[in-house]
Coordinates of C-alpha atoms and ligand atoms in Angstrom, one line a residue:
M1 CA 11.2 -28.6 -14.7
T2 CA 10.9 -29.4 -18.4
S3 CA 7.3 -28.4 -19.2
L4 CA 7.8 -24.6 -19.1
T5 CA 6.0 -22.6 -21.6
L6 CA 8.2 -19.6 -22.1
D7 CA 7.4 -17.1 -24.7
L8 CA 10.3 -14.7 -24.7
S9 CA 10.2 -11.8 -27.1
H10 CA 13.0 -9.4 -27.2
A11 CA 12.5 -6.1 -29.0
R12 CA 15.3 -3.6 -28.5
P13 CA 15.2 -0.6 -30.9
A14 CA 18.6 0.5 -32.2
S15 CA 18.4 3.8 -30.5
A16 CA 16.1 5.5 -28.0
P17 CA 15.0 9.2 -28.4
V18 CA 17.4 11.5 -26.6
V19 CA 14.9 14.0 -25.3
A20 CA 11.5 12.5 -24.6
S21 CA 8.4 14.6 -25.2
P22 CA 6.0 14.6 -22.3
N23 CA 3.8 11.5 -22.4
L24 CA 0.1 12.5 -22.0
A25 CA -0.9 8.9 -21.2
G26 CA 0.8 9.1 -17.8
M27 CA -0.8 12.3 -16.6
T28 CA -3.8 13.0 -14.4
R29 CA -6.7 14.8 -15.9
A30 CA -5.6 18.1 -14.3
E31 CA -2.0 17.6 -15.5
L32 CA -3.3 16.8 -19.0
A33 CA -5.4 20.0 -19.2
T34 CA -2.5 22.1 -17.9
A35 CA -0.1 20.6 -20.4
L36 CA -2.5 21.2 -23.3
V37 CA -3.1 24.9 -22.4
E38 CA 0.5 25.8 -21.4
S39 CA 1.8 24.4 -24.7
N40 CA -0.7 26.6 -26.6
V41 CA -1.9 23.5 -28.4
V42 CA -5.4 23.9 -27.1
E43 CA -7.1 27.2 -26.0
S44 CA -8.5 27.3 -22.5
A45 CA -12.1 27.6 -23.6
K46 CA -11.9 24.2 -25.3
V47 CA -9.6 22.4 -23.0
K48 CA -12.2 20.5 -21.1
M49 CA -13.7 19.0 -24.2
R50 CA -10.3 18.2 -25.8
A51 CA -8.9 16.7 -22.6
S52 CA -11.9 14.5 -22.3
Q53 CA -11.6 13.3 -25.9
L54 CA -7.9 12.5 -25.6
W55 CA -8.5 10.8 -22.2
R56 CA -11.0 8.4 -23.8
W57 CA -8.7 7.6 -26.7
M58 CA -5.8 6.9 -24.4
H59 CA -7.5 5.1 -21.5
I60 CA -10.4 3.4 -23.1
D61 CA -9.1 2.6 -26.6
G62 CA -5.4 2.5 -25.7
V63 CA -4.3 4.2 -28.9
T64 CA -0.6 5.1 -29.1
D65 CA -0.8 7.4 -32.1
F66 CA -2.5 10.8 -32.3
A67 CA -3.4 9.9 -36.0
A68 CA -5.9 7.3 -34.7
M69 CA -8.0 10.0 -33.0
T70 CA -10.7 10.3 -35.6
N71 CA -12.7 13.1 -33.9
V72 CA -9.5 15.3 -33.6
S73 CA -8.7 17.4 -36.7
K74 CA -5.5 16.6 -38.7
E75 CA -4.2 20.0 -37.8
L76 CA -4.6 19.4 -34.1
Q77 CA -3.2 15.9 -34.4
A78 CA 0.0 17.4 -35.9
K79 CA 0.3 20.0 -33.2
L80 CA -0.1 17.4 -30.5
A81 CA 2.4 15.1 -32.1
A82 CA 4.9 17.9 -32.3
R83 CA 4.8 18.6 -28.6
F84 CA 3.8 15.3 -27.0
T85 CA 3.8 11.6 -27.2
I86 CA 1.3 8.9 -26.2
A87 CA 3.6 6.0 -27.0
R88 CA 3.5 2.9 -24.8
A89 CA 6.5 1.9 -22.6
E90 CA 9.0 -0.4 -24.2
V91 CA 8.6 -4.1 -23.3
I92 CA 12.0 -5.6 -23.2
E93 CA 11.0 -9.1 -22.1
R94 CA 7.7 -11.0 -21.8
Q95 CA 7.2 -14.3 -20.1
V96 CA 4.2 -16.5 -19.8
S97 CA 4.0 -19.2 -17.2
K98 CA 2.2 -22.5 -17.8
D99 CA -0.3 -21.5 -15.2
G100 CA -1.2 -18.3 -17.1
T101 CA 0.8 -15.9 -15.1
R102 CA 2.5 -13.3 -17.2
K103 CA 5.5 -11.2 -16.4
W104 CA 6.7 -8.1 -18.3
L105 CA 10.0 -6.3 -18.0
I106 CA 9.5 -2.7 -19.1
R107 CA 12.1 -0.1 -19.7
T108 CA 11.0 3.5 -19.3
A109 CA 14.4 5.2 -19.2
P110 CA 18.1 4.2 -19.3
G111 CA 18.7 1.9 -16.3
I112 CA 15.0 1.9 -15.3
E113 CA 13.7 -1.6 -15.7
I114 CA 10.4 -2.4 -14.1
E115 CA 8.8 -5.8 -13.5
S116 CA 5.1 -6.3 -13.3
V117 CA 3.2 -9.6 -13.1
Y118 CA -0.4 -10.5 -14.1
I119 CA -1.9 -13.4 -12.0
P120 CA -5.1 -14.9 -13.3
G121 CA -7.7 -16.0 -10.8
V122 CA -6.9 -13.5 -8.2
G123 CA -9.6 -11.0 -7.1
R124 CA -12.6 -10.8 -9.3
A125 CA -10.8 -12.0 -12.5
G126 CA -7.1 -11.4 -12.3
A127 CA -4.7 -9.1 -10.6
L128 CA -1.8 -7.1 -11.8
C129 CA 1.1 -6.8 -9.3
V130 CA 2.8 -3.4 -10.0
S131 CA 6.0 -2.0 -8.8
S132 CA 6.4 1.4 -7.2
Q133 CA 10.2 1.7 -7.0
V134 CA 13.1 0.1 -8.7
G135 CA 14.8 -1.6 -5.8
C136 CA 13.9 -0.9 -2.1
T137 CA 15.6 0.8 0.8
L138 CA 14.1 -1.5 3.4
N139 CA 16.1 -4.8 3.3
C140 CA 13.5 -7.3 4.7
T141 CA 15.6 -10.3 5.1
F142 CA 13.4 -12.8 3.2
C143 CA 12.8 -10.5 0.2
H144 CA 14.8 -10.6 -3.0
T145 CA 14.0 -7.0 -3.9
G146 CA 15.4 -6.0 -0.5
T147 CA 18.9 -7.1 -1.6
Q148 CA 18.8 -4.6 -4.4
A149 CA 19.6 -1.0 -3.5
L150 CA 17.0 1.6 -4.4
V151 CA 17.6 2.9 -7.9
R152 CA 14.8 5.5 -7.7
N153 CA 11.1 6.0 -7.1
L154 CA 8.9 5.4 -10.2
T155 CA 6.9 8.3 -11.5
A156 CA 3.1 8.1 -11.7
A157 CA 3.5 7.7 -15.5
E158 CA 5.8 4.7 -15.0
I159 CA 3.3 3.1 -12.7
I160 CA 0.4 3.7 -15.1
A161 CA 2.6 2.4 -17.9
Q162 CA 2.7 -1.0 -16.2
V163 CA -1.1 -1.2 -16.3
Q164 CA -1.2 0.0 -20.0
V165 CA 1.3 -2.7 -21.0
A166 CA -0.7 -5.4 -19.2
K167 CA -4.0 -4.3 -20.7
N168 CA -2.5 -4.2 -24.2
D169 CA -0.9 -7.7 -23.8
L170 CA -4.2 -9.1 -22.4
G171 CA -6.2 -7.5 -25.3
E172 CA -8.2 -5.5 -22.8
W173 CA -8.9 -2.2 -24.5
G174 CA -12.5 -1.3 -24.9
T175 CA -14.0 1.0 -27.5
P176 CA -15.7 4.4 -27.0
N177 CA -19.0 2.7 -27.7
R178 CA -18.3 -0.2 -25.4
P179 CA -15.8 0.7 -22.7
L180 CA -14.9 -2.0 -20.2
G181 CA -16.5 -0.8 -17.0
D182 CA -15.7 -1.9 -13.4
G183 CA -17.1 -5.3 -12.8
D184 CA -17.4 -6.0 -16.5
G185 CA -17.7 -9.8 -17.0
E186 CA -15.3 -9.8 -19.9
R187 CA -12.4 -8.3 -18.0
M188 CA -9.3 -10.3 -17.3
L189 CA -7.6 -7.5 -15.4
S190 CA -9.9 -6.6 -12.5
N191 CA -7.6 -5.8 -9.6
I192 CA -4.4 -4.0 -9.0
V193 CA -2.0 -4.8 -6.1
F194 CA 1.0 -2.7 -5.2
M195 CA 3.0 -5.8 -4.3
G196 CA 5.8 -5.6 -6.9
M197 CA 9.2 -4.0 -6.3
G198 CA 9.5 -1.3 -3.7
E199 CA 7.7 0.3 -0.8
P200 CA 4.7 2.2 -2.1
L201 CA 4.4 4.4 1.0
Y202 CA 7.8 5.9 0.3
N203 CA 6.5 7.0 -3.0
L204 CA 3.0 8.0 -2.1
P205 CA 2.5 11.1 -4.3
S206 CA 3.2 9.1 -7.4
V207 CA 1.2 6.1 -6.2
A208 CA -1.8 8.4 -5.4
K209 CA -1.6 10.0 -8.9
A210 CA -1.4 6.7 -10.6
I211 CA -4.4 5.4 -8.7
E212 CA -6.4 8.5 -9.6
V213 CA -5.8 7.7 -13.3
I214 CA -6.3 3.9 -13.0
A215 CA -9.6 4.3 -11.1
D216 CA -11.0 7.0 -13.3
N217 CA -14.5 5.9 -14.4
E218 CA -14.2 7.1 -17.9
G219 CA -10.9 5.4 -18.5
I220 CA -9.3 2.2 -17.2
A221 CA -12.0 2.2 -14.5
I222 CA -10.6 -0.2 -12.0
S223 CA -12.4 0.9 -8.9
R224 CA -10.5 1.9 -5.7
R225 CA -11.9 -1.0 -3.8
R226 CA -10.2 -3.3 -6.2
I227 CA -6.8 -1.6 -5.8
T228 CA -4.7 -2.8 -2.8
V229 CA -1.6 -1.1 -1.6
S230 CA 0.8 -3.3 0.4
T231 CA 3.2 -1.7 2.9
S232 CA 5.8 -3.1 5.3
G233 CA 4.4 -0.6 7.8
V234 CA 5.2 3.0 7.2
V235 CA 2.9 4.2 9.9
P236 CA 3.0 8.0 9.4
E237 CA 1.8 7.6 5.8
L238 CA -1.2 5.3 6.5
Q239 CA -3.7 8.1 7.1
A240 CA -2.6 10.0 3.9
L241 CA -2.8 6.8 1.9
G242 CA -6.4 6.2 3.0
E243 CA -7.4 9.8 2.5
T244 CA -5.8 10.4 -0.8
T245 CA -6.5 7.1 -2.5
Q246 CA -9.3 5.2 -0.7
A247 CA -7.4 2.1 -1.7
M248 CA -7.6 -1.2 0.2
L249 CA -4.8 -1.7 2.7
A250 CA -2.4 -4.7 3.0
I251 CA 0.1 -4.9 5.8
S252 CA 3.2 -7.1 5.6
L253 CA 3.2 -8.3 9.1
H254 CA 5.1 -11.6 9.1
A255 CA 5.6 -11.8 12.9
T256 CA 3.6 -11.2 16.0
H257 CA 6.3 -9.9 18.4
D258 CA 8.8 -7.1 18.0
D259 CA 12.0 -9.2 18.5
L260 CA 11.2 -11.3 15.4
R261 CA 9.7 -8.6 13.3
N262 CA 12.7 -6.4 14.0
E263 CA 14.8 -9.1 12.3
L264 CA 12.5 -9.9 9.4
V265 CA 11.2 -6.4 8.6
P266 CA 13.9 -4.0 9.9
L267 CA 11.5 -1.0 9.6
N268 CA 9.8 -2.5 12.7
R269 CA 12.6 -0.9 14.8
K270 CA 11.2 2.5 13.8
Y271 CA 7.5 1.6 13.9
P272 CA 7.0 -1.3 16.3
I273 CA 3.9 -3.6 16.2
A274 CA 1.8 -1.7 18.8
E275 CA 2.2 1.6 16.9
L276 CA 1.5 -0.2 13.6
M277 CA -1.7 -1.6 15.0
D278 CA -2.9 1.8 16.2
G279 CA -2.2 3.2 12.8
I280 CA -4.2 0.4 11.1
R281 CA -7.2 0.9 13.5
A282 CA -7.3 4.5 12.4
Y283 CA -7.1 3.7 8.6
P284 CA -9.9 5.7 6.9
G285 CA -12.8 3.6 5.8
I286 CA -12.0 0.2 7.3
S287 CA -15.1 -1.9 8.0
N288 CA -16.2 -5.5 7.6
A289 CA -16.9 -4.7 3.9
R290 CA -13.4 -3.2 3.5
R291 CA -11.1 -5.3 5.5
V292 CA -7.3 -4.9 6.0
T293 CA -5.3 -7.8 4.5
F294 CA -2.5 -9.0 6.7
E295 CA 0.3 -10.8 4.8
Y296 CA 2.2 -13.4 6.6
V297 CA 5.1 -15.2 4.9
M298 CA 5.6 -18.8 6.1
L299 CA 9.2 -19.3 7.1
K300 CA 10.2 -22.8 8.3
G301 CA 11.0 -22.8 12.0
V302 CA 11.0 -19.0 12.2
N303 CA 7.4 -17.8 12.5
D304 CA 5.2 -20.8 11.7
S305 CA 4.4 -22.4 15.1
P306 CA 0.8 -22.9 16.4
A307 CA 1.6 -20.5 19.2
E308 CA 2.3 -17.8 16.7
A309 CA -0.9 -18.5 14.9
R310 CA -2.8 -18.0 18.2
A311 CA -0.8 -14.9 18.9
L312 CA -1.8 -13.6 15.4
V313 CA -5.4 -14.1 16.1
K314 CA -5.0 -12.2 19.4
L315 CA -3.1 -9.4 17.8
L316 CA -5.8 -8.8 15.1
E317 CA -8.7 -8.8 17.6
G318 CA -11.1 -6.0 16.8
I319 CA -9.6 -5.2 13.4
P320 CA -11.7 -6.1 10.3
A321 CA -9.1 -8.3 8.8
K322 CA -8.2 -10.9 6.2
I323 CA -5.1 -13.0 6.5
N324 CA -3.0 -14.0 3.5
L325 CA -0.5 -16.8 4.3
I326 CA 2.2 -16.6 1.7
P327 CA 4.4 -19.7 1.2
F328 CA 7.9 -18.3 1.2
N329 CA 9.4 -18.1 -2.3
P330 CA 13.0 -19.0 -2.1
W331 CA 15.5 -17.2 -4.3
P332 CA 19.2 -18.0 -4.9
G333 CA 21.1 -17.2 -1.8
S334 CA 18.1 -16.7 0.5
A335 CA 18.6 -17.8 4.1
Y336 CA 15.1 -19.2 4.7
E337 CA 13.1 -22.2 3.7
C338 CA 9.3 -22.4 3.2
S339 CA 7.3 -24.1 5.9
S340 CA 6.1 -27.6 5.1
W341 CA 2.6 -27.9 3.7
S342 CA 1.3 -29.6 6.9
T343 CA 2.7 -26.8 9.1
I344 CA 1.0 -24.2 6.9
E345 CA -2.3 -26.2 7.1
T346 CA -2.0 -26.4 10.9
F347 CA -1.4 -22.7 11.1
A348 CA -4.3 -22.0 8.7
A349 CA -6.6 -24.3 10.7
I350 CA -6.1 -22.2 13.8
L351 CA -6.9 -19.0 11.9
N352 CA -10.0 -20.7 10.3
R353 CA -11.3 -21.7 13.8
A354 CA -11.0 -18.0 14.7
G355 CA -13.1 -17.0 11.8
Y356 CA -10.6 -16.2 9.1
S357 CA -11.3 -18.0 5.8
S358 CA -9.1 -19.3 2.9
P359 CA -5.9 -17.7 3.9
I360 CA -3.2 -19.6 1.9
R361 CA -2.0 -17.9 -1.2
T362 CA -1.1 -20.5 -3.8
P363 CA 2.2 -20.0 -5.4
R364 CA 1.8 -18.8 -9.0
G365 CA 4.2 -18.3 -11.8
R366 CA 7.1 -19.9 -9.9
D367 CA 8.6 -21.2 -13.2
I368 CA 9.2 -17.6 -14.3
L369 CA 10.3 -16.3 -10.9
A370 CA 7.2 -14.1 -10.9
A371 CA 6.1 -14.7 -7.4
C372 CA 6.1 -12.1 -4.6
G373 CA 9.4 -11.0 -3.3
Q374 CA 11.3 -12.3 -6.3
L375 CA 11.1 -9.2 -8.5
K376 CA 14.4 -7.7 -9.0
S377 CA 15.4 -5.8 -12.0
E378 CA 16.8 -7.9 -14.8
S379 CA 19.8 -5.6 -15.3
E380 CA 20.7 -6.2 -11.6
K381 CA 20.4 -10.0 -12.1
L382 CA 22.6 -9.9 -15.2
R383 CA 25.2 -7.8 -13.3
A384 CA 25.1 -10.4 -10.5
S385 CA 25.4 -13.3 -12.9
A386 CA 28.3 -11.7 -14.7
R387 CA 30.0 -11.1 -11.3
R388 CA 29.5 -14.8 -10.4
K389 CA 30.9 -15.9 -13.8
L390 CA 33.9 -13.7 -13.3
E391 CA 34.5 -15.1 -9.8
T392 CA 34.3 -18.7 -11.0
A393 CA 36.7 -17.9 -13.9
Q394 CA 39.3 -16.5 -11.5
Ligands
SAH1 N1 7.1 -3.2 0.0 C1 5.8 -3.6 0.1 C2 5.2 -4.2 -1.1 C3 6.0 -5.1 -2.0 S1 6.4 -6.7 -1.3 C4 5.6 -4.6 1.3 O1 6.6 -5.0 1.8 O2 4.5 -4.8 1.7 C5 4.9 -7.6 -1.5 C6 4.7 -8.7 -0.6 O3 5.6 -9.8 -0.9 C7 5.0 -8.4 0.9 O4 4.0 -8.9 1.7 C8 6.3 -9.1 1.1 O5 6.5 -9.3 2.5 C9 6.2 -10.3 0.3 N2 7.4 -11.0 0.1 C10 8.6 -10.5 -0.1 N3 9.5 -11.5 -0.4 C11 8.9 -12.6 -0.3 C12 9.3 -14.0 -0.5 N4 10.5 -14.3 -0.9 N5 8.4 -14.9 -0.4 C13 7.1 -14.6 -0.2 N6 6.6 -13.4 0.0 C14 7.5 -12.4 -0.1
SF4_2 FE1 11.0 -3.7 0.4 FE2 8.6 -4.9 0.6 FE3 10.8 -6.3 0.0 FE4 10.6 -5.3 2.4 S1 9.2 -6.9 1.5 S2 12.4 -5.2 1.1 S3 9.5 -3.4 2.0 S4 9.8 -4.7 -1.3

């Protein structure tokens, strides 16, 4: 490909602070109030008002400096700055695809490099695909992230940081007089999908806190019905996900029988399809207006026959469902190929006849390796490429 539009900007500061002050921009409202009082920066009688002022500056205006808070006295600004930070996470790489997809590599701590991707034209206006872990423990055989060992769970602040970086890059901060509300026509970032690196249900407490902040009406205000959490099927956590977040649910199904799903999604050996389906049926709040999305990656000669399409329809009977057919995104060394377009169309036609509409997800951002399942931390890729170079040199 020769027509790539790559805008790479590298910005590495010479040194990072050794001990980081707590970042108020990654806290829930309750944590923010506690932090302000416990540090003796704000007295309890005033904390509600102060927390609310700070919240609006951070989550509506996107300010990164206490000095910009014009309704906060200089004295209080100085006290806040001495104890806390509201700095944005460091973007170490930024890429823009010719189709408008944007990818950021963010570093939040030494060795913690997080990828997130903005995809225009998905959901109401555009979706941000966020990561919940660096690496993953689950080793799905078609997934690039699955080849990288888990480094660690991300904190809520690190999940929120991905949204803040995207909003900033998209020029999406509002003003206190004119905040961008949910459903605002000017918004580019309308939806959040937890489909980046990692298994969100193995990090539910942080995912739930992050959703609480992102969905807050007086802040970033992306409503819970526009936030989707994708899971490979951690059945025991489904109920808690629904109850604590009221987020939309997506299930990475990929196969209609246990033999094949055991192979593709090894977690299936622990929670087989029948158990998974029972868990989904019990998911709080599902209805025809709030359908469960089933993701199905199209793997040539593996799971893409018409018989499997019919089996899928049968399996989903009685569940308010949407189906997302994902063309397999190959990555260097992957053992699978993507199904041919005509096979995908035949598969989709069977689903359409059963009443499921527009199920093929068009590949986006392929030129910047931004598509699903391709996120893997850059440091890991560099290590792998250094290893390969060493091997060829020997
Ligand atoms: N761990 C969660 C969320 C992250 S993966 C999960 O598995 O659901 C997000 C989606 O990308 C999942 O549906 C996953 O199956 C899919 N995916 C992973 N690798 C892929 C690849 N190479 N091509 C297409 N989709 C892929
Ligand atoms: Fe992990 Fe999801 Fe990739 Fe499976 S598909 S290895 S659960 S990130």
